[in-house]
């Protein structure tokens, strides 16, 4: 049986061909803001025959259709602990509020890791600071 690890434990899974689609959500209150700063880290398998760029482009197209006012305002590339990453900054609306979002997308082996930092647009500096800490301190584990 394969062993599955989480921060607090490890356990055996039955032989059923599980696919790891882990989602971590963290939040931190922001001074003077009703909504917290949110960090979301998602892990999904890379689709066979598709590049990271193709997967990210498809996700952005879907976000533009599903998320109110979703607009990419800046996009680029960087390296995160030696792995090439697609990074972007976006704007979106929810509950009559404008939000700011930073995203990093990385292919680590056969896994697509995405990191999103989101907060109220007025808290853009806090979002940039949190995102910067993540991408500068990130170390991949093998």
CSV table of N, CA and C in Angstrom, one decimal:
chain,number,residue,atom,x,y,z
A,1,UNK,N,0.8,-1.2,0.0
A,1,UNK,CA,0.0,0.0,0.0
A,1,UNK,C,0.9,1.2,0.0
A,2,UNK,N,0.5,2.3,-0.8
A,2,UNK,CA,1.3,3.5,-0.8
A,2,UNK,C,1.1,4.3,0.5
A,3,UNK,N,2.1,4.9,1.0
A,3,UNK,CA,2.0,5.8,2.2
A,3,UNK,C,1.8,7.2,1.8
A,4,UNK,N,0.9,7.9,2.4
A,4,UNK,CA,0.6,9.3,2.1
A,4,UNK,C,0.9,10.1,3.4
A,5,UNK,N,1.6,11.2,3.1
A,5,UNK,CA,2.1,12.1,4.2
A,5,UNK,C,1.4,13.4,4.2
A,6,UNK,N,1.0,13.8,5.4
A,6,UNK,CA,0.5,15.2,5.7
A,6,UNK,C,1.4,15.7,6.8
A,7,UNK,N,1.4,17.0,7.1
A,7,UNK,CA,2.3,17.5,8.1
A,7,UNK,C,2.2,16.8,9.4
A,8,UNK,N,1.0,16.4,9.8
A,8,UNK,CA,0.9,15.8,11.2
A,8,UNK,C,1.0,14.3,11.2
A,9,UNK,N,0.9,13.6,10.1
A,9,UNK,CA,0.8,12.2,10.1
A,9,UNK,C,1.2,11.6,8.8
A,10,UNK,N,1.2,10.3,8.8
A,10,UNK,CA,1.4,9.5,7.6
A,10,UNK,C,0.4,8.3,7.7
A,11,UNK,N,-0.2,7.8,6.6
A,11,UNK,CA,-1.1,6.7,6.7
A,11,UNK,C,-1.0,6.0,5.3
A,12,UNK,N,-1.4,4.7,5.4
A,12,UNK,CA,-1.4,3.8,4.2
A,12,UNK,C,-2.8,4.0,3.5
A,13,UNK,N,-2.7,4.0,2.2
A,13,UNK,CA,-3.9,4.1,1.3
A,13,UNK,C,-4.1,2.7,0.7
A,14,UNK,N,-5.3,2.4,0.4
A,14,UNK,CA,-5.6,1.1,-0.3
A,14,UNK,C,-5.1,1.3,-1.8
A,15,UNK,N,-4.8,0.2,-2.4
A,15,UNK,CA,-4.3,0.2,-3.8
A,15,UNK,C,-5.5,0.5,-4.7
A,16,UNK,N,-5.8,1.8,-4.9
A,16,UNK,CA,-7.0,2.2,-5.7
A,16,UNK,C,-6.6,3.2,-6.8
A,17,UNK,N,-5.3,3.6,-6.9
A,17,UNK,CA,-4.9,4.5,-7.8
A,17,UNK,C,-5.3,6.0,-7.5
A,18,UNK,N,-5.1,6.4,-6.3
A,18,UNK,CA,-5.5,7.7,-5.9
A,18,UNK,C,-4.6,8.8,-6.6
A,19,UNK,N,-5.2,9.9,-6.9
A,19,UNK,CA,-4.6,11.1,-7.5
A,19,UNK,C,-4.5,12.2,-6.5
A,20,UNK,N,-3.3,12.7,-6.3
A,20,UNK,CA,-3.1,13.7,-5.3
A,20,UNK,C,-3.5,15.1,-5.8
A,21,UNK,N,-4.6,15.7,-5.3
A,21,UNK,CA,-5.0,17.0,-5.7
A,21,UNK,C,-5.1,17.9,-4.4
A,22,UNK,N,-4.0,17.9,-3.7
A,22,UNK,CA,-4.0,18.6,-2.4
A,22,UNK,C,-4.2,20.1,-2.6
A,23,UNK,N,-4.9,20.7,-1.7
A,23,UNK,CA,-5.2,22.1,-1.7
A,23,UNK,C,-5.0,22.6,-0.2
A,24,UNK,N,-4.1,23.6,-0.1
A,24,UNK,CA,-3.8,24.2,1.2
A,24,UNK,C,-4.3,25.6,1.1
A,25,UNK,N,-5.0,26.0,2.2
A,25,UNK,CA,-5.5,27.4,2.3
A,25,UNK,C,-5.1,28.0,3.6
A,26,UNK,N,-4.4,29.1,3.5
A,26,UNK,CA,-4.0,29.9,4.7
A,26,UNK,C,-4.6,31.3,4.6
A,27,UNK,N,-4.9,31.8,5.8
A,27,UNK,CA,-5.4,33.2,5.8
A,27,UNK,C,-4.8,34.0,7.0
A,28,UNK,N,-4.7,35.3,6.8
A,28,UNK,CA,-4.1,36.1,7.8
A,28,UNK,C,-5.0,37.4,7.8
A,29,UNK,N,-5.4,37.8,9.0
A,29,UNK,CA,-6.1,39.1,9.1
A,29,UNK,C,-5.3,40.3,8.6
A,30,UNK,N,-5.9,41.3,8.1
A,30,UNK,CA,-5.2,42.5,7.6
A,30,UNK,C,-5.7,43.6,8.4
A,31,UNK,N,-4.9,44.5,8.9
A,31,UNK,CA,-5.3,45.6,9.7
A,31,UNK,C,-6.2,46.6,8.8
A,32,UNK,N,-7.3,46.9,9.3
A,32,UNK,CA,-8.2,47.8,8.7
A,32,UNK,C,-9.0,47.2,7.5
A,33,UNK,N,-8.9,45.9,7.3
A,33,UNK,CA,-9.6,45.3,6.2
A,33,UNK,C,-10.6,44.2,6.7
A,34,UNK,N,-11.7,44.1,6.1
A,34,UNK,CA,-12.7,43.1,6.5
A,34,UNK,C,-12.3,41.7,6.1
A,35,UNK,N,-11.7,41.6,4.9
A,35,UNK,CA,-11.3,40.3,4.3
A,35,UNK,C,-9.8,40.1,4.6
A,36,UNK,N,-9.5,38.8,4.9
A,36,UNK,CA,-8.1,38.5,5.2
A,36,UNK,C,-7.3,38.4,3.9
A,37,UNK,N,-6.0,38.3,4.1
A,37,UNK,CA,-5.0,37.9,3.0
A,37,UNK,C,-5.1,36.4,2.9
A,38,UNK,N,-5.3,35.8,1.7
A,38,UNK,CA,-5.4,34.4,1.5
A,38,UNK,C,-4.2,33.9,0.7
A,39,UNK,N,-3.7,32.7,1.1
A,39,UNK,CA,-2.7,32.0,0.3
A,39,UNK,C,-3.3,30.6,0.0
A,40,UNK,N,-3.2,30.3,-1.2
A,40,UNK,CA,-3.7,29.0,-1.6
A,40,UNK,C,-2.6,28.3,-2.4
A,41,UNK,N,-2.3,27.0,-2.1
A,41,UNK,CA,-1.3,26.2,-2.8
A,41,UNK,C,-2.1,25.0,-3.3
A,42,UNK,N,-2.0,24.8,-4.5
A,42,UNK,CA,-2.7,23.6,-5.1
A,42,UNK,C,-1.7,22.7,-5.9
A,43,UNK,N,-2.0,21.4,-5.8
A,43,UNK,CA,-1.2,20.4,-6.4
A,43,UNK,C,-2.1,19.6,-7.3
A,44,UNK,N,-1.8,19.5,-8.6
A,44,UNK,CA,-2.5,18.6,-9.5
A,44,UNK,C,-1.6,18.0,-10.5
A,45,UNK,N,-1.9,16.8,-11.0
A,45,UNK,CA,-1.0,16.1,-11.9
A,45,UNK,C,-1.0,16.9,-13.3
A,46,UNK,N,0.2,16.9,-13.9
A,46,UNK,CA,0.3,17.5,-15.2
A,46,UNK,C,-0.5,16.7,-16.2
A,47,UNK,N,-1.2,17.3,-17.1
A,47,UNK,CA,-1.9,16.6,-18.1
A,47,UNK,C,-0.9,16.1,-19.2
A,48,UNK,N,-1.1,14.8,-19.6
A,48,UNK,CA,-0.2,14.3,-20.6
A,48,UNK,C,-0.2,15.1,-21.9
A,49,UNK,N,0.9,15.4,-22.4
A,49,UNK,CA,1.0,16.1,-23.7
A,49,UNK,C,0.8,17.6,-23.6
A,50,UNK,N,0.6,18.1,-22.4
A,50,UNK,CA,0.4,19.6,-22.3
A,50,UNK,C,1.5,20.2,-21.5
A,51,UNK,N,1.9,21.4,-22.0
A,51,UNK,CA,3.0,22.1,-21.3
A,51,UNK,C,2.3,22.9,-20.1
A,52,UNK,N,3.2,23.3,-19.2
A,52,UNK,CA,2.7,24.2,-18.1
A,52,UNK,C,2.1,25.4,-18.7
A,53,UNK,N,2.6,26.0,-19.8
A,53,UNK,CA,2.1,27.2,-20.4
A,53,UNK,C,0.7,27.0,-20.9
A,54,UNK,N,0.4,25.8,-21.5
A,54,UNK,CA,-0.9,25.5,-22.0
A,54,UNK,C,-1.9,25.3,-20.9
A,55,UNK,N,-1.5,24.7,-19.8
A,55,UNK,CA,-2.3,24.5,-18.6
A,55,UNK,C,-2.7,25.8,-18.0
A,56,UNK,N,-1.7,26.7,-17.8
A,56,UNK,CA,-1.9,28.0,-17.2
A,56,UNK,C,-2.9,28.8,-18.1
A,57,UNK,N,-2.6,28.8,-19.4
A,57,UNK,CA,-3.5,29.6,-20.3
A,57,UNK,C,-4.9,29.1,-20.3
A,58,UNK,N,-5.1,27.8,-20.2
A,58,UNK,CA,-6.5,27.3,-20.1
A,58,UNK,C,-7.1,27.7,-18.8
A,59,UNK,N,-6.4,27.7,-17.7
A,59,UNK,CA,-6.9,28.1,-16.4
A,59,UNK,C,-7.3,29.6,-16.4
A,60,UNK,N,-6.4,30.4,-17.0
A,60,UNK,CA,-6.7,31.8,-17.1
A,60,UNK,C,-8.0,32.1,-17.9
A,61,UNK,N,-8.1,31.4,-19.0
A,61,UNK,CA,-9.3,31.5,-19.9
A,61,UNK,C,-10.6,31.2,-19.1
A,62,UNK,N,-10.5,30.1,-18.3
A,62,UNK,CA,-11.6,29.7,-17.5
A,62,UNK,C,-11.9,30.7,-16.4
A,63,UNK,N,-10.9,31.3,-15.8
A,63,UNK,CA,-11.1,32.3,-14.7
A,63,UNK,C,-11.7,33.5,-15.3
A,64,UNK,N,-11.4,33.9,-16.5
A,64,UNK,CA,-12.0,35.1,-17.1
A,64,UNK,C,-13.5,34.9,-17.4
A,65,UNK,N,-13.9,33.6,-17.6
A,65,UNK,CA,-15.3,33.3,-17.8
A,65,UNK,C,-16.1,33.2,-16.5
A,66,UNK,N,-15.4,32.7,-15.5
A,66,UNK,CA,-16.1,32.4,-14.2
A,66,UNK,C,-16.0,33.4,-13.1
A,67,UNK,N,-14.9,34.2,-13.1
A,67,UNK,CA,-14.6,35.1,-12.0
A,67,UNK,C,-14.9,36.5,-12.5
A,68,UNK,N,-15.8,37.2,-11.8
A,68,UNK,CA,-16.2,38.6,-12.1
A,68,UNK,C,-15.0,39.5,-12.2
A,69,UNK,N,-14.8,40.1,-13.4
A,69,UNK,CA,-13.8,41.1,-13.6
A,69,UNK,C,-12.4,40.6,-13.5
A,70,UNK,N,-12.2,39.3,-13.7
A,70,UNK,CA,-10.8,38.7,-13.7
A,70,UNK,C,-10.0,39.3,-14.9
A,71,UNK,N,-8.9,39.9,-14.6
A,71,UNK,CA,-8.0,40.5,-15.6
A,71,UNK,C,-6.6,40.3,-15.2
A,72,UNK,N,-5.8,39.8,-16.1
A,72,UNK,CA,-4.3,39.7,-15.8
A,72,UNK,C,-3.7,41.1,-16.1
A,73,UNK,N,-3.0,41.6,-15.2
A,73,UNK,CA,-2.4,42.9,-15.4
A,73,UNK,C,-0.9,42.9,-15.7
A,74,UNK,N,-0.3,41.8,-15.3
A,74,UNK,CA,1.1,41.6,-15.6
A,74,UNK,C,1.5,40.1,-15.6
A,75,UNK,N,2.3,39.7,-16.5
A,75,UNK,CA,2.7,38.3,-16.5
A,75,UNK,C,4.2,38.2,-16.9
A,76,UNK,N,4.9,37.2,-16.3
A,76,UNK,CA,6.3,37.0,-16.6
A,76,UNK,C,6.7,35.7,-16.2
A,77,UNK,N,8.0,35.5,-16.2
A,77,UNK,CA,8.6,34.2,-15.8
A,77,UNK,C,9.7,34.5,-14.8
A,78,UNK,N,10.0,33.5,-13.9
A,78,UNK,CA,11.0,33.6,-12.9
A,78,UNK,C,11.5,32.1,-12.6
A,79,UNK,N,12.4,32.0,-11.7
A,79,UNK,CA,12.9,30.7,-11.2
A,79,UNK,C,12.5,30.6,-9.8
A,80,UNK,N,12.0,29.5,-9.4
A,80,UNK,CA,11.7,29.3,-7.9
A,80,UNK,C,12.4,28.0,-7.5
A,81,UNK,N,13.5,28.2,-6.7
A,81,UNK,CA,14.4,27.2,-6.3
A,81,UNK,C,14.8,26.3,-7.4
A,82,UNK,N,15.2,26.9,-8.5
A,82,UNK,CA,15.8,26.2,-9.7
A,82,UNK,C,14.7,25.8,-10.7
A,83,UNK,N,13.4,25.9,-10.4
A,83,UNK,CA,12.4,25.5,-11.3
A,83,UNK,C,11.8,26.7,-12.0
A,84,UNK,N,11.6,26.6,-13.4
A,84,UNK,CA,11.0,27.7,-14.1
A,84,UNK,C,9.6,27.9,-13.7
A,85,UNK,N,9.1,29.1,-13.5
A,85,UNK,CA,7.8,29.4,-13.1
A,85,UNK,C,7.2,30.5,-13.9
A,86,UNK,N,5.9,30.4,-14.1
A,86,UNK,CA,5.1,31.4,-14.7
A,86,UNK,C,4.4,32.2,-13.6
A,87,UNK,N,4.6,33.5,-13.6
A,87,UNK,CA,4.1,34.4,-12.5
A,87,UNK,C,3.2,35.4,-13.1
A,88,UNK,N,2.1,35.8,-12.4
A,88,UNK,CA,1.3,36.8,-12.9
A,88,UNK,C,0.6,37.6,-11.8
A,89,UNK,N,0.1,38.7,-12.1
A,89,UNK,CA,-0.6,39.6,-11.2
A,89,UNK,C,-2.0,39.8,-11.9
A,90,UNK,N,-3.0,39.7,-11.1
A,90,UNK,CA,-4.4,39.9,-11.6
A,90,UNK,C,-5.3,40.7,-10.7
A,91,UNK,N,-6.4,41.1,-11.3
A,91,UNK,CA,-7.4,41.9,-10.6
A,91,UNK,C,-8.7,41.1,-10.7
A,92,UNK,N,-9.5,41.1,-9.7
A,92,UNK,CA,-10.8,40.5,-9.8
A,92,UNK,C,-11.8,41.2,-8.9
A,93,UNK,N,-13.1,40.9,-9.0
A,93,UNK,CA,-14.1,41.5,-8.2
A,93,UNK,C,-14.9,40.4,-7.5
A,94,UNK,N,-15.3,40.6,-6.3
A,94,UNK,CA,-16.2,39.7,-5.5
A,94,UNK,C,-16.9,40.5,-4.5
A,95,UNK,N,-18.2,40.3,-4.3
A,95,UNK,CA,-19.0,41.0,-3.3
A,95,UNK,C,-18.7,42.5,-3.3
A,96,UNK,N,-18.7,43.1,-4.5
A,96,UNK,CA,-18.6,44.5,-4.7
A,96,UNK,C,-17.2,45.1,-4.2
A,97,UNK,N,-16.3,44.2,-4.1
A,97,UNK,CA,-14.9,44.6,-3.7
A,97,UNK,C,-13.9,44.2,-4.8
A,98,UNK,N,-12.9,45.0,-5.0
A,98,UNK,CA,-11.8,44.7,-5.9
A,98,UNK,C,-10.7,44.0,-5.2
A,99,UNK,N,-10.2,42.9,-5.7
A,99,UNK,CA,-9.1,42.1,-5.1
A,99,UNK,C,-7.9,42.1,-6.0
A,100,UNK,N,-6.8,41.9,-5.4
A,100,UNK,CA,-5.5,41.8,-6.1
A,100,UNK,C,-5.0,40.4,-5.9
A,101,UNK,N,-4.5,39.8,-6.9
A,101,UNK,CA,-4.0,38.4,-6.8
A,101,UNK,C,-2.7,38.2,-7.5
A,102,UNK,N,-1.8,37.5,-6.8
A,102,UNK,CA,-0.5,37.1,-7.4
A,102,UNK,C,-0.5,35.6,-7.6
A,103,UNK,N,0.0,35.1,-8.7
A,103,UNK,CA,0.0,33.7,-8.9
A,103,UNK,C,1.4,33.2,-9.4
A,104,UNK,N,1.8,32.0,-8.9
A,104,UNK,CA,3.0,31.4,-9.4
A,104,UNK,C,2.7,30.0,-9.8
A,105,UNK,N,3.1,29.6,-11.0
A,105,UNK,CA,2.8,28.2,-11.5
A,105,UNK,C,4.1,27.5,-11.9
A,106,UNK,N,4.3,26.3,-11.3
A,106,UNK,CA,5.5,25.6,-11.5
A,106,UNK,C,5.2,24.1,-11.8
A,107,UNK,N,6.0,23.6,-12.7
A,107,UNK,CA,5.9,22.1,-13.0
A,107,UNK,C,7.1,21.5,-12.2
A,108,UNK,N,6.7,20.7,-11.3
A,108,UNK,CA,7.7,20.0,-10.5
A,108,UNK,C,7.5,18.5,-10.8
A,109,UNK,N,8.4,18.0,-11.6
A,109,UNK,CA,8.2,16.6,-12.1
A,109,UNK,C,6.9,16.5,-12.9
A,110,UNK,N,6.1,15.6,-12.5
A,110,UNK,CA,4.8,15.4,-13.1
A,110,UNK,C,3.6,16.1,-12.4
A,111,UNK,N,4.0,17.1,-11.6
A,111,UNK,CA,3.0,17.8,-10.8
A,111,UNK,C,3.0,19.3,-11.1
A,112,UNK,N,1.8,19.9,-11.2
A,112,UNK,CA,1.6,21.3,-11.4
A,112,UNK,C,1.3,21.9,-10.0
A,113,UNK,N,2.2,22.8,-9.6
A,113,UNK,CA,2.0,23.5,-8.3
A,113,UNK,C,1.6,24.9,-8.6
A,114,UNK,N,0.5,25.4,-8.0
A,114,UNK,CA,0.2,26.8,-8.2
A,114,UNK,C,0.0,27.4,-6.8
A,115,UNK,N,0.5,28.6,-6.7
A,115,UNK,CA,0.5,29.4,-5.5
A,115,UNK,C,-0.2,30.7,-5.8
A,116,UNK,N,-1.3,30.9,-5.1
A,116,UNK,CA,-2.1,32.2,-5.2
A,116,UNK,C,-2.1,33.0,-3.9
A,117,UNK,N,-1.8,34.2,-4.0
A,117,UNK,CA,-1.9,35.1,-2.9
A,117,UNK,C,-3.0,36.2,-3.3
A,118,UNK,N,-4.0,36.3,-2.5
A,118,UNK,CA,-5.1,37.2,-2.8
A,118,UNK,C,-5.5,38.0,-1.6
A,119,UNK,N,-5.8,39.3,-1.8
A,119,UNK,CA,-6.3,40.2,-0.8
A,119,UNK,C,-7.0,41.4,-1.4
A,120,UNK,N,-7.7,42.2,-0.6
A,120,UNK,CA,-8.3,43.4,-1.1
A,120,UNK,C,-7.3,44.3,-1.8
A,121,UNK,N,-7.7,44.9,-2.8
A,121,UNK,CA,-6.8,45.7,-3.6
A,121,UNK,C,-6.1,46.8,-2.8
A,122,UNK,N,-6.8,47.3,-1.8
A,122,UNK,CA,-6.2,48.3,-0.9
A,122,UNK,C,-5.0,47.8,-0.1
A,123,UNK,N,-4.9,46.4,0.0
A,123,UNK,CA,-3.9,45.8,0.7
A,123,UNK,C,-2.8,45.2,-0.2
A,124,UNK,N,-2.6,45.8,-1.4
A,124,UNK,CA,-1.7,45.3,-2.4
A,124,UNK,C,-0.3,45.1,-1.8
A,125,UNK,N,0.2,46.0,-1.0
A,125,UNK,CA,1.5,45.9,-0.5
A,125,UNK,C,1.7,44.6,0.4
A,126,UNK,N,0.7,44.3,1.2
A,126,UNK,CA,0.7,43.1,2.0
A,126,UNK,C,0.7,41.9,1.1
A,127,UNK,N,-0.1,41.9,0.0
A,127,UNK,CA,-0.1,40.8,-0.9
A,127,UNK,C,1.3,40.6,-1.5
A,128,UNK,N,1.9,41.6,-2.0
A,128,UNK,CA,3.2,41.6,-2.6
A,128,UNK,C,4.3,41.1,-1.6
A,129,UNK,N,4.2,41.5,-0.4
A,129,UNK,CA,5.1,41.1,0.7
A,129,UNK,C,5.0,39.6,0.9
A,130,UNK,N,3.8,39.1,1.1
A,130,UNK,CA,3.6,37.7,1.4
A,130,UNK,C,4.1,36.8,0.2
A,131,UNK,N,3.7,37.2,-1.0
A,131,UNK,CA,4.1,36.5,-2.2
A,131,UNK,C,5.7,36.5,-2.3
A,132,UNK,N,6.3,37.6,-2.1
A,132,UNK,CA,7.7,37.7,-2.1
A,132,UNK,C,8.4,36.8,-1.1
A,133,UNK,N,7.9,36.7,0.1
A,133,UNK,CA,8.4,35.8,1.1
A,133,UNK,C,8.3,34.4,0.6
A,134,UNK,N,7.2,34.0,0.0
A,134,UNK,CA,7.0,32.6,-0.4
A,134,UNK,C,8.0,32.3,-1.5
A,135,UNK,N,8.0,33.1,-2.6
A,135,UNK,CA,8.9,32.7,-3.7
A,135,UNK,C,10.4,32.8,-3.4
A,136,UNK,N,10.8,33.7,-2.5
A,136,UNK,CA,12.2,33.8,-2.1
A,136,UNK,C,12.6,32.7,-1.2
A,137,UNK,N,11.7,32.2,-0.4
A,137,UNK,CA,12.2,31.2,0.7
A,137,UNK,C,11.8,29.8,0.3
A,138,UNK,N,11.1,29.6,-0.8
A,138,UNK,CA,10.6,28.3,-1.2
A,138,UNK,C,11.8,27.3,-1.5
A,139,UNK,N,11.7,26.1,-1.0
A,139,UNK,CA,12.6,25.0,-1.2
A,139,UNK,C,11.9,23.8,-1.5
A,140,UNK,N,12.1,23.2,-2.7
A,140,UNK,CA,11.4,22.0,-3.1
A,140,UNK,C,12.0,20.8,-2.3
A,141,UNK,N,11.1,19.9,-1.8
A,141,UNK,CA,11.5,18.7,-1.1
A,141,UNK,C,11.4,17.5,-2.1
A,142,UNK,N,12.3,16.6,-2.0
A,142,UNK,CA,12.2,15.4,-2.8
A,142,UNK,C,11.9,14.2,-2.0
